[in-house]
GROMACS .gro file of C-alpha atoms in nm:
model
  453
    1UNK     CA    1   0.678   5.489  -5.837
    2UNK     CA    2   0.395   5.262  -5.752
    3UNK     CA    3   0.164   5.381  -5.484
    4UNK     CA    4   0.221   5.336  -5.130
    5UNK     CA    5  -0.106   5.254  -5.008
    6UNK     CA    6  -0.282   4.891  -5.166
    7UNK     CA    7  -0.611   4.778  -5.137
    8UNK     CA    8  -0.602   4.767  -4.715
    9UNK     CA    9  -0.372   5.038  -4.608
   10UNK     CA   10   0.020   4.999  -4.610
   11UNK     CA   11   0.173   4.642  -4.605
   12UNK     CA   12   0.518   4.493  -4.606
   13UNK     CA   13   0.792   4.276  -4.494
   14UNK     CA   14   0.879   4.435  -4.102
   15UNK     CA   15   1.163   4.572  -4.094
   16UNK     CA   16   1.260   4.575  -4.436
   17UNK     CA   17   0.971   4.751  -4.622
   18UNK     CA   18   0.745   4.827  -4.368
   19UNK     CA   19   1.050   5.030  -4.163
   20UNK     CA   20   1.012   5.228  -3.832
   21UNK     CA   21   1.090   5.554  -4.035
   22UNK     CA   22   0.838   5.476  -4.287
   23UNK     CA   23   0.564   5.423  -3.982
   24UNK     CA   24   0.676   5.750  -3.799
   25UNK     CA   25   0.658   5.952  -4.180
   26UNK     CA   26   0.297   5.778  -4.203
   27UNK     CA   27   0.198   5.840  -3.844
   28UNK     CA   28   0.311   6.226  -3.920
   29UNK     CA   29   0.216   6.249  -4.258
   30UNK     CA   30  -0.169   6.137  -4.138
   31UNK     CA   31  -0.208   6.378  -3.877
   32UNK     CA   32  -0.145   6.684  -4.081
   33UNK     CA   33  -0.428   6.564  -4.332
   34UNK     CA   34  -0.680   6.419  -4.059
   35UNK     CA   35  -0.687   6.691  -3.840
   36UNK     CA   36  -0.781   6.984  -4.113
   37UNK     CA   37  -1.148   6.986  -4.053
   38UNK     CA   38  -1.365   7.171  -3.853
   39UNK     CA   39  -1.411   6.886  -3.537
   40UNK     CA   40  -0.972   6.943  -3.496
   41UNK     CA   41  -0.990   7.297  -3.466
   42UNK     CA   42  -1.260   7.319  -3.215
   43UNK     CA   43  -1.087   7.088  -3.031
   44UNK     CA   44  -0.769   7.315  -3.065
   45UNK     CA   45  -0.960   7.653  -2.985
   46UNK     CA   46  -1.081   7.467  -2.661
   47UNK     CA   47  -0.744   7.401  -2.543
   48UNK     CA   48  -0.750   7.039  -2.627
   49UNK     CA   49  -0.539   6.836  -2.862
   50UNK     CA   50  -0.653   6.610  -3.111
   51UNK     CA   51  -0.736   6.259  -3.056
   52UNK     CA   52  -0.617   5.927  -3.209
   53UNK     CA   53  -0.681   5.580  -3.085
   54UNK     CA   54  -0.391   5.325  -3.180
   55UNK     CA   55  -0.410   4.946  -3.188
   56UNK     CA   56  -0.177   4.645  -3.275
   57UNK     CA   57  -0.255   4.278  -3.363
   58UNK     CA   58   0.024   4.064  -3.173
   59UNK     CA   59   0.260   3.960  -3.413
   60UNK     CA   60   0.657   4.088  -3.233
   61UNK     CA   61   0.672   4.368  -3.535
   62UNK     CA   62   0.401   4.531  -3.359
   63UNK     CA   63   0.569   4.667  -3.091
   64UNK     CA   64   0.803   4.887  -3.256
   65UNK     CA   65   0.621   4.997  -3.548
   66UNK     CA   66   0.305   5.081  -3.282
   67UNK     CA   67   0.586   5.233  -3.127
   68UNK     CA   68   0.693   5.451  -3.431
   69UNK     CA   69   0.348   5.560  -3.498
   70UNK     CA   70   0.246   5.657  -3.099
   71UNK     CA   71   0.598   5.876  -3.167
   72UNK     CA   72   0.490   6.014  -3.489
   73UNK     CA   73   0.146   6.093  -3.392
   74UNK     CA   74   0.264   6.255  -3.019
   75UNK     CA   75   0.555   6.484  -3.181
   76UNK     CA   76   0.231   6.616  -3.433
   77UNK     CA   77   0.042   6.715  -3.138
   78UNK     CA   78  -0.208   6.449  -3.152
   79UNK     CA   79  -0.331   6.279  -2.803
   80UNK     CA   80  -0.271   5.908  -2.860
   81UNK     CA   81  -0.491   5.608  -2.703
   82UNK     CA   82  -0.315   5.295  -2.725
   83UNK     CA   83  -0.541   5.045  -2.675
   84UNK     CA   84  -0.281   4.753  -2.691
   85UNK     CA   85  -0.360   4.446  -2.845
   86UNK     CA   86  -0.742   4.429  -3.011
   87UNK     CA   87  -0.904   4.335  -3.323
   88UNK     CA   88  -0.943   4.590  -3.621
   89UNK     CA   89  -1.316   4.616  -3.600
   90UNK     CA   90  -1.231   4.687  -3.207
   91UNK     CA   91  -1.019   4.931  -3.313
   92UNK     CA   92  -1.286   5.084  -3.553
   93UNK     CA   93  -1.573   5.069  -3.339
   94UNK     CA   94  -1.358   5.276  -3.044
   95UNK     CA   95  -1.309   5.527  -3.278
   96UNK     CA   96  -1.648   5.642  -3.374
   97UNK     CA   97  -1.748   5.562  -2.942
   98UNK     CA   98  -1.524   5.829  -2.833
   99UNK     CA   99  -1.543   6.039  -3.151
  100UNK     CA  100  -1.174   6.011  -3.176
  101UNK     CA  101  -1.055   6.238  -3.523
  102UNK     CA  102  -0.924   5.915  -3.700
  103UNK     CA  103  -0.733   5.587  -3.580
  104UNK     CA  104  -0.442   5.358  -3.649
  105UNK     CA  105  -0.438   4.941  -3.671
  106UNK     CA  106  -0.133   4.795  -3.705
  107UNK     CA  107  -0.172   4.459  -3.866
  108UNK     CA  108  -0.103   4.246  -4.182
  109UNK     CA  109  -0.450   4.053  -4.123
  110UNK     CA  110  -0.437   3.701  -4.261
  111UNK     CA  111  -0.045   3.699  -4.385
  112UNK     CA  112   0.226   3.545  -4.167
  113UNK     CA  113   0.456   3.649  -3.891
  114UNK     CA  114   0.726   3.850  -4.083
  115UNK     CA  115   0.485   4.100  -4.260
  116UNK     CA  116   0.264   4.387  -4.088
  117UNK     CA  117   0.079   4.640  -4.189
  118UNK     CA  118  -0.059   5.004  -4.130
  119UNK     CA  119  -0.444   5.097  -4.180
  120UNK     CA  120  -0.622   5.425  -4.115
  121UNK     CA  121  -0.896   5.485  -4.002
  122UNK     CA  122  -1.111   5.823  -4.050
  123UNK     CA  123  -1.323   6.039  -3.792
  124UNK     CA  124  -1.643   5.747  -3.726
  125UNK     CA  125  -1.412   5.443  -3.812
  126UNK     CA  126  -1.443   5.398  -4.125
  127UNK     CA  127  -1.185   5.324  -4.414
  128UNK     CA  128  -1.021   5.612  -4.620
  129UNK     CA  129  -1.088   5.679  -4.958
  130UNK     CA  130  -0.830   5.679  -5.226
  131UNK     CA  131  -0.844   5.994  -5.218
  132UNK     CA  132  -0.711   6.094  -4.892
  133UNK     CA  133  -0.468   5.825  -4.857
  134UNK     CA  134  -0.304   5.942  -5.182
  135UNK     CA  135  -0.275   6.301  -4.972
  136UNK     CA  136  -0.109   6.131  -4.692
  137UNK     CA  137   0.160   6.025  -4.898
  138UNK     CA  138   0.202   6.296  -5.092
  139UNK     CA  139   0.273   6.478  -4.699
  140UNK     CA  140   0.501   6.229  -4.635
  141UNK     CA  141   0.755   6.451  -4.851
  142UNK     CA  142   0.631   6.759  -4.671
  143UNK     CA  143   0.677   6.970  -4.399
  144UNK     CA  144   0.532   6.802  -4.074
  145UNK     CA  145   0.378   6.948  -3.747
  146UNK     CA  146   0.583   7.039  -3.500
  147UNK     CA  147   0.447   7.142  -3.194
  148UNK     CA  148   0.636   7.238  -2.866
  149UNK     CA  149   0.566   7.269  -2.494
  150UNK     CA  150   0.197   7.219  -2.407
  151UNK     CA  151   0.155   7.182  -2.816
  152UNK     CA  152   0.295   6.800  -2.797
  153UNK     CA  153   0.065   6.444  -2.746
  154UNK     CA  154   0.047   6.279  -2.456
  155UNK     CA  155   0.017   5.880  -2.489
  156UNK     CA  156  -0.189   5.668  -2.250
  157UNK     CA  157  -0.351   5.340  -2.228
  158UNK     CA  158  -0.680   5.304  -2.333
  159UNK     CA  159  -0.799   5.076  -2.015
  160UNK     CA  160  -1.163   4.974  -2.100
  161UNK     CA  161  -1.124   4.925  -2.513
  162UNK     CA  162  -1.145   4.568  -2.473
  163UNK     CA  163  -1.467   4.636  -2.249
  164UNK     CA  164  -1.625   4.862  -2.391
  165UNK     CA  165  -1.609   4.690  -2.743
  166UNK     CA  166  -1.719   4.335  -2.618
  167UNK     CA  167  -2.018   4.502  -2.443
  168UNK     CA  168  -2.129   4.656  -2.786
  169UNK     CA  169  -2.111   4.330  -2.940
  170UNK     CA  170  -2.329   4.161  -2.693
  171UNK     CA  171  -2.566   4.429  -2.702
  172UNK     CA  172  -2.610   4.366  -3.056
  173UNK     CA  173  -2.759   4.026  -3.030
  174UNK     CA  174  -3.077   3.940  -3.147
  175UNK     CA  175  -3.099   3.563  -2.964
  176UNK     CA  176  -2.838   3.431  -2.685
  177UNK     CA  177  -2.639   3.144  -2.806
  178UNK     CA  178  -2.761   2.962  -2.497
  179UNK     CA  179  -2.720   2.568  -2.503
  180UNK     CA  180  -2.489   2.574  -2.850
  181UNK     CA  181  -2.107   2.438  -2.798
  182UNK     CA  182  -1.889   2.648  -3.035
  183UNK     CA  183  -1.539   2.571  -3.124
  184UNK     CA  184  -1.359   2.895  -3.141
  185UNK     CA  185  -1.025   2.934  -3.347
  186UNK     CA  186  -0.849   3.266  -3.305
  187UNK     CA  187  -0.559   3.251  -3.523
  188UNK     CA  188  -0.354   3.308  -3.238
  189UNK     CA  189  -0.421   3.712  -3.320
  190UNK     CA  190  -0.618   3.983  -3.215
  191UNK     CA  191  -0.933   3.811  -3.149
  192UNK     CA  192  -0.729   3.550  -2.832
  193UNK     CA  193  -0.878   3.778  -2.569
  194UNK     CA  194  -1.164   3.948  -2.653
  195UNK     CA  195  -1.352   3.672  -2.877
  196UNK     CA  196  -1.358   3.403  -2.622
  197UNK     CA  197  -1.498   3.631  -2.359
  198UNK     CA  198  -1.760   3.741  -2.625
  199UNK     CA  199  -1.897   3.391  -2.697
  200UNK     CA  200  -1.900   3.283  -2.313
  201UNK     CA  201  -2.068   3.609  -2.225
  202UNK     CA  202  -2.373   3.532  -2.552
  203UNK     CA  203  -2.408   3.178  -2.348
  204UNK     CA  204  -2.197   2.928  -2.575
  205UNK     CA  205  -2.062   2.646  -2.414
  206UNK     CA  206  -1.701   2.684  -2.535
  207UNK     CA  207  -1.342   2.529  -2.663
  208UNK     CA  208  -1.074   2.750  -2.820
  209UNK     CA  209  -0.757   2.665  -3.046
  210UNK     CA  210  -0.498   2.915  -3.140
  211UNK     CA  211  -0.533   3.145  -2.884
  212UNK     CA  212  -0.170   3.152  -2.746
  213UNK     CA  213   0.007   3.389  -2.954
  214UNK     CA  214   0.391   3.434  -2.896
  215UNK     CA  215   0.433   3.701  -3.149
  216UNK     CA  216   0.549   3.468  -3.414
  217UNK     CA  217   0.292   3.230  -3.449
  218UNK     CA  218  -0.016   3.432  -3.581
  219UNK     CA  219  -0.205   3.291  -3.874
  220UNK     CA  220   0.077   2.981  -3.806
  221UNK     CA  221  -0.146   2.699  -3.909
  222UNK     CA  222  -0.474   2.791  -3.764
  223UNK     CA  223  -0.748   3.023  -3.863
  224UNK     CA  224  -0.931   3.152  -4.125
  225UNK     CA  225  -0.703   3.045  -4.383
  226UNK     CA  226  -0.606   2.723  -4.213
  227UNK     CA  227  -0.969   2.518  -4.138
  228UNK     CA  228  -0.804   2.200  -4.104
  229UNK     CA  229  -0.752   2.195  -3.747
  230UNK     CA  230  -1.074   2.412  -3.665
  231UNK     CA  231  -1.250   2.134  -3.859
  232UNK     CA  232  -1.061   1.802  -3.636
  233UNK     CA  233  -1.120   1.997  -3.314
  234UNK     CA  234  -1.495   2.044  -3.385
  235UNK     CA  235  -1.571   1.688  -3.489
  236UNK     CA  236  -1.335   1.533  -3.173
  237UNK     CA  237  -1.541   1.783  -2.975
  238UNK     CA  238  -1.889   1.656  -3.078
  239UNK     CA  239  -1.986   2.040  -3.124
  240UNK     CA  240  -2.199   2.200  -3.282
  241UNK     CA  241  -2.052   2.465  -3.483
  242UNK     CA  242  -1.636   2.523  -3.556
  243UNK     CA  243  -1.603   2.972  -3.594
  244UNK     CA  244  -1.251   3.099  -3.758
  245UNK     CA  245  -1.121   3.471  -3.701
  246UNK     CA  246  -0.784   3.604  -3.896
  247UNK     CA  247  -0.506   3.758  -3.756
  248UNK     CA  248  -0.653   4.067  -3.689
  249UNK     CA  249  -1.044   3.929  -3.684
  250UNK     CA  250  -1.203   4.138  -3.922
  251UNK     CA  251  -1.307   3.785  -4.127
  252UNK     CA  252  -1.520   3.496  -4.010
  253UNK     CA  253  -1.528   3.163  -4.191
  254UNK     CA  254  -1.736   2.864  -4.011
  255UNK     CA  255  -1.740   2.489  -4.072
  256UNK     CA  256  -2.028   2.265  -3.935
  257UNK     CA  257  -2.062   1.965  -3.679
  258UNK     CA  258  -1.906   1.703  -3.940
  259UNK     CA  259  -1.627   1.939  -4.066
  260UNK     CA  260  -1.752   2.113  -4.395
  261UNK     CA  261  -1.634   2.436  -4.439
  262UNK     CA  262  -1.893   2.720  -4.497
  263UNK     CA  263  -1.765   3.004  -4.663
  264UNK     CA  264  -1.858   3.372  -4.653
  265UNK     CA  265  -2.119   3.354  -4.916
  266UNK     CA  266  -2.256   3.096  -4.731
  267UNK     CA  267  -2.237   3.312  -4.408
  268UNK     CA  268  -2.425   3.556  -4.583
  269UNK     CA  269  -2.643   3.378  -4.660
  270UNK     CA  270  -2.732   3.304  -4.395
  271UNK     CA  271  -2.789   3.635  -4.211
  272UNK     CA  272  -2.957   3.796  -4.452
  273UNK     CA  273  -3.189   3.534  -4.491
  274UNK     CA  274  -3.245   3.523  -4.102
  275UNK     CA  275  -3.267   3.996  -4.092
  276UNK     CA  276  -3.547   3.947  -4.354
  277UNK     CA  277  -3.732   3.723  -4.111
  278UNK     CA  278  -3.677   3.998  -3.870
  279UNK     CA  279  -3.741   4.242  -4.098
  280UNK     CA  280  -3.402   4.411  -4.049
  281UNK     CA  281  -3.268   4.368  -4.338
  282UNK     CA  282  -3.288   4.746  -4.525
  283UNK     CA  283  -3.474   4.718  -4.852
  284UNK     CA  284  -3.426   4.349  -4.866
  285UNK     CA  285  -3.093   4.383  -5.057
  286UNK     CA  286  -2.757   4.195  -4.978
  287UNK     CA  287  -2.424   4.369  -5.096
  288UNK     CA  288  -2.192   4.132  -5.265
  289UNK     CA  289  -1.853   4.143  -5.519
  290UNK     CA  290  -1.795   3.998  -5.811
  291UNK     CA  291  -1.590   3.750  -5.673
  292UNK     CA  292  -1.897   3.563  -5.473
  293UNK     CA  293  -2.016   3.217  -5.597
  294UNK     CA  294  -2.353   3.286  -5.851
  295UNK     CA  295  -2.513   3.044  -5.649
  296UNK     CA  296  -2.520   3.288  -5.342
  297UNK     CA  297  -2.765   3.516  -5.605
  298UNK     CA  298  -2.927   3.277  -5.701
  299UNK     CA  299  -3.031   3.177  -5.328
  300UNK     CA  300  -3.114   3.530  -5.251
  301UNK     CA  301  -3.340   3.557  -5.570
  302UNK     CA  302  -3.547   3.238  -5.402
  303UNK     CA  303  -3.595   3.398  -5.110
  304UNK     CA  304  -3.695   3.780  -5.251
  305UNK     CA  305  -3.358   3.925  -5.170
  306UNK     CA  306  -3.164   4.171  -5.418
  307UNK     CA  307  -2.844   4.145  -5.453
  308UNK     CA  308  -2.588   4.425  -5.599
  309UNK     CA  309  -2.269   4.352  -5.670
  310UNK     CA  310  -1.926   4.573  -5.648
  311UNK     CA  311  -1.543   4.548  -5.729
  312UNK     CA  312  -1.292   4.298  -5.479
  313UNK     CA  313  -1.253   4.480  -5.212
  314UNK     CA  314  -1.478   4.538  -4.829
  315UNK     CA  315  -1.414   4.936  -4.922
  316UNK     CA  316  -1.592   4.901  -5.184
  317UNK     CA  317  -1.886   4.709  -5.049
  318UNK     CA  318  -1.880   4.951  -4.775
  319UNK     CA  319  -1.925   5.245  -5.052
  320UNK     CA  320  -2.205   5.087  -5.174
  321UNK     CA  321  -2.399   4.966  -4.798
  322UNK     CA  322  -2.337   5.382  -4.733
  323UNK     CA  323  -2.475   5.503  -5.025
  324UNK     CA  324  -2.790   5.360  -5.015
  325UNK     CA  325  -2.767   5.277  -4.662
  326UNK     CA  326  -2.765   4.856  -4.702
  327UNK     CA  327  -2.712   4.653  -4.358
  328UNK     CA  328  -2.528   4.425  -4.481
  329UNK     CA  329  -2.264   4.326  -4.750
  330UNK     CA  330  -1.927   4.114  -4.771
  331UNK     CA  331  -1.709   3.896  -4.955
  332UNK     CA  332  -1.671   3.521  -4.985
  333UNK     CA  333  -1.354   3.555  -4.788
  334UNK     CA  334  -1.526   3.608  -4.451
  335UNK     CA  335  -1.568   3.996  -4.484
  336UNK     CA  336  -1.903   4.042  -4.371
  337UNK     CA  337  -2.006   4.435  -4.256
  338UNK     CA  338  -2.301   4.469  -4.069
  339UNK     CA  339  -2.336   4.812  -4.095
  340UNK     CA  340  -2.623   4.862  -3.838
  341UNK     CA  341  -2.321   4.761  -3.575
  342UNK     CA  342  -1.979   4.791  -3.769
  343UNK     CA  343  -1.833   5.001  -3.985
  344UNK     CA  344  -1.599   4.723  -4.149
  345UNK     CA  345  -1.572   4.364  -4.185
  346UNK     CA  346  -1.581   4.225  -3.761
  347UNK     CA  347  -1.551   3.843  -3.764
  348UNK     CA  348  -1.661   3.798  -3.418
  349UNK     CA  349  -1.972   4.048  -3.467
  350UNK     CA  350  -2.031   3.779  -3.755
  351UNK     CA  351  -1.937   3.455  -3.558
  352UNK     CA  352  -2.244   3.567  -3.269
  353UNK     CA  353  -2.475   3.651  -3.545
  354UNK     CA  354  -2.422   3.328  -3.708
  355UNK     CA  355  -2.442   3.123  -3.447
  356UNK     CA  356  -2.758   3.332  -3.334
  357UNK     CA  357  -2.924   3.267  -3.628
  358UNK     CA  358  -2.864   2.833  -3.509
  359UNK     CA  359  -2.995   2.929  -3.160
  360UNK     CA  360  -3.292   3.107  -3.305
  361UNK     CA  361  -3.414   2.878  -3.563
  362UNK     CA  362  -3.308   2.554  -3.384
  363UNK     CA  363  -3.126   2.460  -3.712
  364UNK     CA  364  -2.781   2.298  -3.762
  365UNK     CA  365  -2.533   2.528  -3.981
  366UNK     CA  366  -2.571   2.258  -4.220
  367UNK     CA  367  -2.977   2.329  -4.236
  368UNK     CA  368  -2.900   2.692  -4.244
  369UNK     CA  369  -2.626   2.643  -4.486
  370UNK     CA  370  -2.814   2.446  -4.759
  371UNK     CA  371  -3.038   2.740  -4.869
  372UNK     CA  372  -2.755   2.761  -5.089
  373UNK     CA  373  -2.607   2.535  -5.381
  374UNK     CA  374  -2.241   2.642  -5.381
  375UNK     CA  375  -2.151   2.639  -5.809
  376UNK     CA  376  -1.798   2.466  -5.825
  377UNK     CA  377  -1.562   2.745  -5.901
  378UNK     CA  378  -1.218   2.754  -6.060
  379UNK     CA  379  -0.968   3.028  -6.060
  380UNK     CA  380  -0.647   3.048  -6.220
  381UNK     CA  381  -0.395   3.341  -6.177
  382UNK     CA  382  -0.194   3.404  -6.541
  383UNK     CA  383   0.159   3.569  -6.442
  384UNK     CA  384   0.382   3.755  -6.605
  385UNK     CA  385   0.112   3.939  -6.843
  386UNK     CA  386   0.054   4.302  -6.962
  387UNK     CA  387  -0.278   4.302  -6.693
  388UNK     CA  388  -0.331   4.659  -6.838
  389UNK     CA  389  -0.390   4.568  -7.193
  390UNK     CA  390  -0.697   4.309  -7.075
  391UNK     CA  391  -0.969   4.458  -7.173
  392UNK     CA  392  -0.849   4.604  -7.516
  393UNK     CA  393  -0.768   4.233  -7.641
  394UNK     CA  394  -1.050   4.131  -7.898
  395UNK     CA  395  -0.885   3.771  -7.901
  396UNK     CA  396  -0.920   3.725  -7.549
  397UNK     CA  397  -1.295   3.920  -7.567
  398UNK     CA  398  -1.395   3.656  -7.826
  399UNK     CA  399  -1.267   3.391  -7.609
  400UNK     CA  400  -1.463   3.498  -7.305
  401UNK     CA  401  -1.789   3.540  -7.563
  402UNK     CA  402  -1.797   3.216  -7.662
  403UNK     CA  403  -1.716   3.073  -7.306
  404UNK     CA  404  -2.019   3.313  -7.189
  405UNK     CA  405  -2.224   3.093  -7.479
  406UNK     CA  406  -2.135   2.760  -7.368
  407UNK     CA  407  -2.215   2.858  -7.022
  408UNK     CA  408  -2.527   3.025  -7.019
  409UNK     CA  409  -2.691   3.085  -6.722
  410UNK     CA  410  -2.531   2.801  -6.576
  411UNK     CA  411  -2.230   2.917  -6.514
  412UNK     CA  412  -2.047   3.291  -6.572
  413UNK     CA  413  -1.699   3.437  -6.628
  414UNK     CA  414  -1.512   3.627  -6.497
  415UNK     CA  415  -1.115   3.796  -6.599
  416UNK     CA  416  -0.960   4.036  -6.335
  417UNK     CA  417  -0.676   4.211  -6.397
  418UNK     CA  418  -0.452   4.256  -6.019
  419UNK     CA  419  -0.409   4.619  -5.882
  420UNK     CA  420  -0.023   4.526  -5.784
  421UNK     CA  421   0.146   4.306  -5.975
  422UNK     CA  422   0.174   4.157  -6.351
  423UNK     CA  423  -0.128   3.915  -6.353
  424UNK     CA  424  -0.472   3.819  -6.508
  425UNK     CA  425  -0.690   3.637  -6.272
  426UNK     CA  426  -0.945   3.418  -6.449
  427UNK     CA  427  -1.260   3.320  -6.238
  428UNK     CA  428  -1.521   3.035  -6.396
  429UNK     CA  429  -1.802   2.919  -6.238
  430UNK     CA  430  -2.032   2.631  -6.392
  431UNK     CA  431  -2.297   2.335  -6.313
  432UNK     CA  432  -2.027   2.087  -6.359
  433UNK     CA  433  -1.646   2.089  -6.190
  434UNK     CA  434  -1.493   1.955  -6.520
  435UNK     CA  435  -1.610   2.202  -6.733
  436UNK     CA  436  -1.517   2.479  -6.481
  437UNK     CA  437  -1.192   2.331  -6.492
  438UNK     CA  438  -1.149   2.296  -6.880
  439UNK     CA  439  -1.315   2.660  -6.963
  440UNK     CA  440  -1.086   2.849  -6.703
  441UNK     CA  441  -0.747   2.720  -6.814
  442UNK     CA  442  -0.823   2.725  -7.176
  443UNK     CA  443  -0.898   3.084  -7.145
  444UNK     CA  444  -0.546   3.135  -6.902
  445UNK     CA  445  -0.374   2.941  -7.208
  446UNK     CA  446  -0.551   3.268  -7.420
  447UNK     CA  447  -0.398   3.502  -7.192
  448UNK     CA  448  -0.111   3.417  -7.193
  449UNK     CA  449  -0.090   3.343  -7.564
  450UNK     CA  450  -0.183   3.706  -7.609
  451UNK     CA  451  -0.054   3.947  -7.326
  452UNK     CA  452   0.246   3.792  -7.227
  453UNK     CA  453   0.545   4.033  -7.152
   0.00000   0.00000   0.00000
């Protein structure tokens, strides 16, 4: 049985995967393991419940799988905050301000309308490790809690979330964003109440697209992984600066005042380059995944920053920023953690910073962007391959060798087999956009000569 949880918490079709019953066994399942430690019971021995807060990007599933997990977390005896509609990072950062014992987003992110999604969140708002979601679905065939009387949850609104969390971000703000006209695209999601009032209250002169979700339309078009319009609307607008959340805003991608996108590499770029100026920037390091451009390293190296790289994934970038306590890490997606302020990827916590970092150095984001070449990049997904049996191929190690060669250190390579599904993703990166092209699909055409089922 494959497992339950993927790389960002439980995802699926509404309704059809992603079930009521399955959020209620989740919502129960998670408060028998989160509330096991010592900060549970004291609350218990004090006469108090537990403490959850519980959040919902706006897509129409929401409301009854929010629904099923308020239920499922009241009947265990845990005291639920339901702060309504907010932003993951929101939901995050409310967490570890009220010391809550762990949290629940429900959101699919950056996929459409019909899918949603369930994420946990741990005492301090941070992401759980494999570890502890594998016990929360191994509980999910156990016995649950069961309180009764005075033992049950109580569920109320969380008035202030929305507040309190846009009052952190401001407060985070090295430079106002005074005199700067941002174009602000929302992804009619999470981010269509709280982002807007962010960049007004950091001084931006402001126009915003896709804030008008229905319930149906999030991600429809617009946002992160939709620039087009973001792009149109900024260069109509004579602005200076086009910002892009996802569904559930924990990503930021930008484009400039002529329309070019600028990616999250480029976005990080950016900031790190503008927290060593500051000297914020702990030990001058920048945490990055395999996956980001070699030109972003490159940049870095030129401007005395090290950069350490980890597997896909912003929990695993987060391992790494805690471990050695980095500031700041992401992906080329628009997952960018700031860890002196977030505990996970917060696009508009990365939209003020960016466009800080144009109010402070009285740069365009083109200036800021061009501290680093962006390598043309190819990638190719092989389907319908034995994924597991990658890296015991000497054929296809031989291939990658003497791809390596041609390259040198003008380009690298890259095979990744996917966590979910049947597939081989082959990454190349070189100089030249032909010979990114040529070297990535003839080793996809090696792939699939060798490992296909």
């Amino acid at each position: 049985m494959p497992r339950l949880f993927g790389t960002d918490g439980v995802r699926g079709l509404a309704n059809a995967e992603l079930t009521a019953d399955l959020a209620l066994g989740l919502a129960q399942a998670a408060a028998t393991v989160l509330t096991q430690g010592r900060s549970a019971e004291a609350r218990r021995a004090a006469g108090r419940r537990p403490v959850a807060v519980l959040a919902r990007d706006p897509r129409i599933s929401g409301e009854f799988i929010a629904a099923a997990v308020a239920a499922g977390l009241a009947s265990s005896g845990i005291d639920v905050l339901d702060a309504g509609v907010i932003p993951t990072p929101a939901a995050a950062y409310l967490i570890a301000d009220i010391d809550a014992d762990f949290g629940v987003m429900v959101s699919a992110s950056h996929n459409p309308a019909p899918d949603n999604g369930i994420k946990i969140f741990a005492r301090g708002g941070t992401k759980l490790p494999d570890v502890v979601e594998d016990r929360i679905e191994e509980h999910l065939q156990r016995e649950k809690l069961a309180p009764t009387g005075a033992g049950v949850g109580r569920i109320r609104r969380f008035a202030d979330a929305e507040d309190r969390y846009a009052v952190h971000l401001i407060a985070s703000l090295p430079h106002r964003l005074d005199g700067l006209h941002v174009v602000l695209d929302c992804a009619n999601g999470a981010a269509a109440g709280v982002s807007p009032e962010v960049f007004r209250l950091a001084g931006a002169k402001l126009t915003v697209i896709g804030n008008d979700p229905d319930g149906l339309n999030i991600n429809d078009g617009v946002g992160s992984t939709h620039l087009d319009k973001l792009a149109a609307a900024v260069v109509e607008a004579g602005a200076d600066v086009g910002i892009a959340h996802d569904g559930d805003a924990d990503r930021c991608l930008a484009v400039d005042r002529d329309g070019n996108i600028v990616d999250g590499d480029q976005i990080m770029a950016i900031i790190a380059i503008g927290m060593a100026e500051r000297g914020v920037l702990k030990d001058n390091t920048l945490v990055t995944t395999v996956m980001s451009n070699l030109g972003l390293s490159i940049a870095m190296e030129a401007h005395g920053i090290r950069t350490v790289q980890t597997k896909v994934g912003d929990r695993y970038v987060l391992e790494e920023m805690n471990e050695h306590e980095f500031s700041l890490g992401g992906e080329q997606s628009g997952h960018v953690i700031m860890r002196d302020f977030a505990t996970t990827g917060d696009g508009i916590l990365t939209g003020i910073h960016l466009v800080s970092e144009m109010a402070r150095t009285g740069k365009t984001l083109a200036e800021l962007a061009s501290v680093m070449t962006v390598f043309p990049q190819t990638l190719v997904n092989v389907r319908g391959v034995d994924h597991h049996a990658l890296h015991d191929d000497a054929v296809v190690a031989s291939a990658v060798a003497d791809a390596e060669r041609e390259l040198g250190a003008s380009g690298r390579v890259l095979l990744r087999p996917s966590g979910t599904e049947p597939m081989v993703r082959v990454m190349v990166e070189a100089a030249d956009q032909l010979a990114c092209d040529r070297i990535a699909h003839a080793l996809a055409d090696v792939v699939r000569d060798r490992l296909s089922l």
